[in-house]
Amino acid sequence: MPHTRPRQFDLIAFDWDGTLFDSTALITRCIQCAVVDVGGQEPTREAASYVIGMSLLPALAHAAPDVPKDKYPALGERYRHHYLQHQHDISLFEGVLDLLDALKARHHWLTVATGKSRSGLNEALQAVELRGVFDGSRTADETAGKPNPLMLHELMREFGAEPERTLMIGDTTHDLQMALNAGCASVGVSYGAHEPDAFHVLNPRHVAHSVRELHDWLLQHA
């Protein structure tokens, strides 16, 4: 049966880590290990998880303020080393595939806007057999990192979507601030990297506490 409720958003952009992919704990631990490897003081779990979603080197620099700049390349290399050791131990959150299928059936354009690198996202999409699901994507290394709105601007331009017809979904304040900067609506999810108490000042339309709740809200309101 065709849906009768008018569609509110043409383009839906998802963050990847912590929103669709259950990788927050792994990324946090990899950041901590990388900092220690180059002689820095291990950041707290809160400090390491806060930077998830940012471009890699700015994120590592923010999490390790005591590490000198000349060690940033090594810091990035050590992070990638630790992540690659365990990247196949993680997977999509339960219910994500059903959610994406339901949105595809309503003919939304589905995209990814992520702080990951292009190679990292492509590998993740292959690993979880999602290559055909998304209509487009932007990564931090091919545009500007969050909360700069450039990746959303580029996706909107690619698909001819207006800001008021575009929705950004993410688990961090970086995601919601990027949406605000781009003039787009946002939805936060509380099961990722950032505590949802920080979301409300960024005016998300909704904060979902599970993939199931996100699914139900999107089918009702997107």
Tab-separated table of C-alpha atoms in Angstrom:
chain	number	residue	atom	x	y	z
A	1	MET	CA	0.000	0.000	0.000
A	2	PRO	CA	1.494	3.395	-0.897
A	3	HIS	CA	2.101	5.780	1.977
A	4	THR	CA	-0.427	8.591	2.248
A	5	ARG	CA	1.472	10.940	4.544
A	6	PRO	CA	3.330	13.602	2.521
A	7	ARG	CA	7.088	13.293	2.603
A	8	GLN	CA	8.770	16.040	4.621
A	9	PHE	CA	12.366	15.399	3.539
A	10	ASP	CA	13.750	14.466	0.142
A	11	LEU	CA	17.365	13.948	1.259
A	12	ILE	CA	18.351	12.143	4.466
A	13	ALA	CA	22.020	12.232	5.479
A	14	PHE	CA	23.281	9.790	8.102
A	15	ASP	CA	26.421	9.993	10.142
A	16	TRP	CA	28.208	6.617	10.135
A	17	ASP	CA	30.085	5.768	13.346
A	18	GLY	CA	27.806	5.639	16.379
A	19	THR	CA	24.679	6.286	14.301
A	20	LEU	CA	24.489	3.368	11.864
A	21	PHE	CA	27.638	1.483	12.836
A	22	ASP	CA	28.263	0.217	16.377
A	23	SER	CA	31.864	1.431	16.532
A	24	THR	CA	31.974	4.072	19.267
A	25	ALA	CA	33.664	1.924	21.915
A	26	LEU	CA	36.278	0.643	19.456
A	27	ILE	CA	37.137	4.112	18.124
A	28	THR	CA	37.421	5.480	21.662
A	29	ARG	CA	39.830	2.728	22.663
A	30	CYS	CA	41.891	3.102	19.474
A	31	ILE	CA	42.308	6.830	20.137
A	32	GLN	CA	43.464	6.112	23.686
A	33	CYS	CA	45.971	3.486	22.530
A	34	ALA	CA	47.340	5.684	19.733
A	35	VAL	CA	48.008	8.583	22.109
A	36	VAL	CA	49.865	6.321	24.525
A	37	ASP	CA	51.869	4.807	21.656
A	38	VAL	CA	53.377	8.195	20.776
A	39	GLY	CA	54.133	9.110	24.387
A	40	GLY	CA	51.061	11.149	25.293
A	41	GLN	CA	48.907	10.841	28.367
A	42	GLU	CA	45.974	8.510	27.764
A	43	PRO	CA	42.833	10.606	27.300
A	44	THR	CA	39.768	9.783	29.336
A	45	ARG	CA	36.967	7.840	27.684
A	46	GLU	CA	34.886	11.033	27.639
A	47	ALA	CA	37.650	13.048	25.962
A	48	ALA	CA	38.324	10.342	23.377
A	49	SER	CA	34.663	9.787	22.520
A	50	TYR	CA	33.961	13.513	22.256
A	51	VAL	CA	36.062	13.851	19.087
A	52	ILE	CA	34.337	11.020	17.204
A	53	GLY	CA	32.913	12.423	13.995
A	54	MET	CA	35.619	15.029	13.493
A	55	SER	CA	38.312	14.682	10.824
A	56	LEU	CA	40.992	12.268	12.015
A	57	LEU	CA	43.996	14.495	12.717
A	58	PRO	CA	42.030	17.383	14.285
A	59	ALA	CA	40.224	14.808	16.393
A	60	LEU	CA	43.445	13.202	17.586
A	61	ALA	CA	45.010	16.601	18.271
A	62	HIS	CA	41.995	17.631	20.351
A	63	ALA	CA	42.087	14.373	22.330
A	64	ALA	CA	45.868	14.598	22.920
A	65	PRO	CA	46.769	18.232	23.646
A	66	ASP	CA	50.128	17.181	25.126
A	67	VAL	CA	51.311	15.478	21.915
A	68	PRO	CA	53.531	17.796	19.795
A	69	LYS	CA	52.498	18.519	16.213
A	70	ASP	CA	55.494	16.744	14.739
A	71	LYS	CA	54.081	13.505	16.155
A	72	TYR	CA	50.649	13.909	14.520
A	73	PRO	CA	51.519	11.732	11.491
A	74	ALA	CA	52.658	8.946	13.820
A	75	LEU	CA	49.553	9.456	15.946
A	76	GLY	CA	47.354	9.001	12.887
A	77	GLU	CA	49.307	5.921	11.818
A	78	ARG	CA	48.971	4.305	15.244
A	79	TYR	CA	45.232	5.007	15.324
A	80	ARG	CA	44.773	3.359	11.925
A	81	HIS	CA	46.917	0.413	13.071
A	82	HIS	CA	44.722	-0.250	16.104
A	83	TYR	CA	41.470	0.277	14.195
A	84	LEU	CA	42.440	-2.104	11.396
A	85	GLN	CA	43.202	-4.799	13.951
A	86	HIS	CA	39.570	-4.875	15.049
A	87	GLN	CA	37.426	-3.272	12.349
A	88	HIS	CA	35.792	-6.566	11.421
A	89	ASP	CA	34.681	-7.132	15.028
A	90	ILE	CA	31.999	-4.452	14.706
A	91	SER	CA	28.818	-4.215	12.680
A	92	LEU	CA	25.690	-2.236	11.985
A	93	PHE	CA	23.348	-1.612	14.877
A	94	GLU	CA	20.490	-4.100	14.905
A	95	GLY	CA	17.564	-2.771	12.909
A	96	VAL	CA	19.553	-0.436	10.649
A	97	LEU	CA	19.030	-2.486	7.481
A	98	ASP	CA	15.258	-2.608	8.039
A	99	LEU	CA	15.243	1.152	8.635
A	100	LEU	CA	17.161	1.887	5.426
A	101	ASP	CA	14.959	-0.481	3.422
A	102	ALA	CA	11.829	1.280	4.677
A	103	LEU	CA	13.212	4.691	3.726
A	104	LYS	CA	14.300	3.437	0.294
A	105	ALA	CA	10.764	2.203	-0.282
A	106	ARG	CA	9.545	5.781	0.270
A	107	HIS	CA	12.055	7.067	-2.300
A	108	HIS	CA	14.122	9.300	-0.066
A	109	TRP	CA	17.651	9.957	-1.239
A	110	LEU	CA	19.835	8.262	1.376
A	111	THR	CA	23.350	9.547	1.927
A	112	VAL	CA	26.245	9.333	4.389
A	113	ALA	CA	28.034	12.390	5.812
A	114	THR	CA	30.932	11.154	7.910
A	115	GLY	CA	34.221	12.102	9.504
A	116	LYS	CA	35.702	8.850	8.183
A	117	SER	CA	38.093	8.818	5.247
A	118	ARG	CA	36.857	7.818	1.791
A	119	SER	CA	38.843	4.573	1.891
A	120	GLY	CA	37.555	3.826	5.387
A	121	LEU	CA	33.924	4.386	4.430
A	122	ASN	CA	34.229	2.378	1.213
A	123	GLU	CA	35.705	-0.533	3.139
A	124	ALA	CA	32.933	-0.339	5.733
A	125	LEU	CA	30.257	-0.270	3.055
A	126	GLN	CA	31.756	-3.331	1.399
A	127	ALA	CA	32.104	-5.150	4.699
A	128	VAL	CA	28.437	-4.790	5.553
A	129	GLU	CA	27.181	-5.202	1.975
A	130	LEU	CA	25.642	-1.755	1.806
A	131	ARG	CA	27.214	-0.444	-1.355
A	132	GLY	CA	23.911	-0.264	-3.249
A	133	VAL	CA	21.830	1.234	-0.458
A	134	PHE	CA	23.161	4.797	-0.385
A	135	ASP	CA	22.676	7.244	-3.216
A	136	GLY	CA	25.672	9.386	-2.250
A	137	SER	CA	28.212	10.131	0.453
A	138	ARG	CA	30.819	12.607	1.602
A	139	THR	CA	33.835	11.981	3.808
A	140	ALA	CA	35.960	14.403	5.777
A	141	ASP	CA	39.087	13.912	3.665
A	142	GLU	CA	37.370	14.906	0.394
A	143	THR	CA	35.526	17.969	1.697
A	144	ALA	CA	35.536	19.827	5.056
A	145	GLY	CA	35.215	18.155	8.444
A	146	LYS	CA	32.274	18.638	10.795
A	147	PRO	CA	30.776	20.961	11.923
A	148	ASN	CA	31.651	22.827	8.709
A	149	PRO	CA	28.489	22.476	6.567
A	150	LEU	CA	30.336	21.893	3.285
A	151	MET	CA	29.625	18.161	3.032
A	152	LEU	CA	25.889	18.779	3.465
A	153	HIS	CA	26.007	21.660	0.986
A	154	GLU	CA	27.709	19.378	-1.545
A	155	LEU	CA	25.167	16.583	-1.047
A	156	MET	CA	22.256	18.997	-1.382
A	157	ARG	CA	23.757	20.404	-4.570
A	158	GLU	CA	24.364	16.907	-5.974
A	159	PHE	CA	20.729	15.891	-5.513
A	160	GLY	CA	19.067	19.260	-6.006
A	161	ALA	CA	17.643	19.208	-2.470
A	162	GLU	CA	16.765	22.355	-0.562
A	163	PRO	CA	17.952	22.811	3.044
A	164	GLU	CA	14.377	22.715	4.350
A	165	ARG	CA	13.913	19.345	2.614
A	166	THR	CA	17.129	17.857	4.037
A	167	LEU	CA	17.516	15.965	7.326
A	168	MET	CA	20.809	15.131	9.087
A	169	ILE	CA	20.881	12.260	11.582
A	170	GLY	CA	23.805	11.804	13.958
A	171	ASP	CA	25.038	10.869	17.411
A	172	THR	CA	27.239	13.885	18.172
A	173	THR	CA	26.977	17.622	18.633
A	174	HIS	CA	29.302	17.908	15.599
A	175	ASP	CA	26.561	16.359	13.432
A	176	LEU	CA	23.780	18.548	14.798
A	177	GLN	CA	25.889	21.709	14.617
A	178	MET	CA	26.748	20.904	10.995
A	179	ALA	CA	23.029	20.610	10.213
A	180	LEU	CA	22.349	23.911	11.935
A	181	ASN	CA	25.193	25.548	9.990
A	182	ALA	CA	23.758	24.193	6.742
A	183	GLY	CA	20.216	25.364	7.500
A	184	CYS	CA	18.938	21.772	7.725
A	185	ALA	CA	16.817	19.934	10.255
A	186	SER	CA	18.441	17.269	12.415
A	187	VAL	CA	17.644	14.246	14.541
A	188	GLY	CA	19.998	13.089	17.290
A	189	VAL	CA	20.512	9.542	18.518
A	190	SER	CA	21.505	8.980	22.133
A	191	TYR	CA	23.129	5.547	21.751
A	192	GLY	CA	26.403	6.800	20.202
A	193	ALA	CA	29.348	8.942	21.269
A	194	HIS	CA	27.823	12.051	22.897
A	195	GLU	CA	25.485	12.484	25.823
A	196	PRO	CA	22.106	13.686	24.539
A	197	ASP	CA	21.874	16.427	27.189
A	198	ALA	CA	24.133	18.493	24.914
A	199	PHE	CA	21.814	18.107	21.902
A	200	HIS	CA	18.907	20.313	22.921
A	201	VAL	CA	20.620	23.675	22.385
A	202	LEU	CA	21.147	22.585	18.755
A	203	ASN	CA	17.385	22.201	18.184
A	204	PRO	CA	17.055	18.660	16.825
A	205	ARG	CA	13.567	17.706	15.730
A	206	HIS	CA	13.828	14.568	17.865
A	207	VAL	CA	16.298	12.546	19.940
A	208	ALA	CA	15.931	8.787	19.420
A	209	HIS	CA	17.114	6.390	22.096
A	210	SER	CA	17.212	3.292	19.884
A	211	VAL	CA	17.237	2.337	16.214
A	212	ARG	CA	13.645	1.147	16.625
A	213	GLU	CA	12.581	4.550	17.930
A	214	LEU	CA	14.458	6.265	15.102
A	215	HIS	CA	12.731	3.983	12.594
A	216	ASP	CA	9.277	4.767	13.976
A	217	TRP	CA	9.916	8.534	14.114
A	218	LEU	CA	11.221	8.698	10.548
A	219	LEU	CA	8.299	6.739	9.136
A	220	GLN	CA	5.908	9.074	10.937
A	221	HIS	CA	7.648	12.413	10.417
A	222	ALA	CA	10.207	12.211	7.573
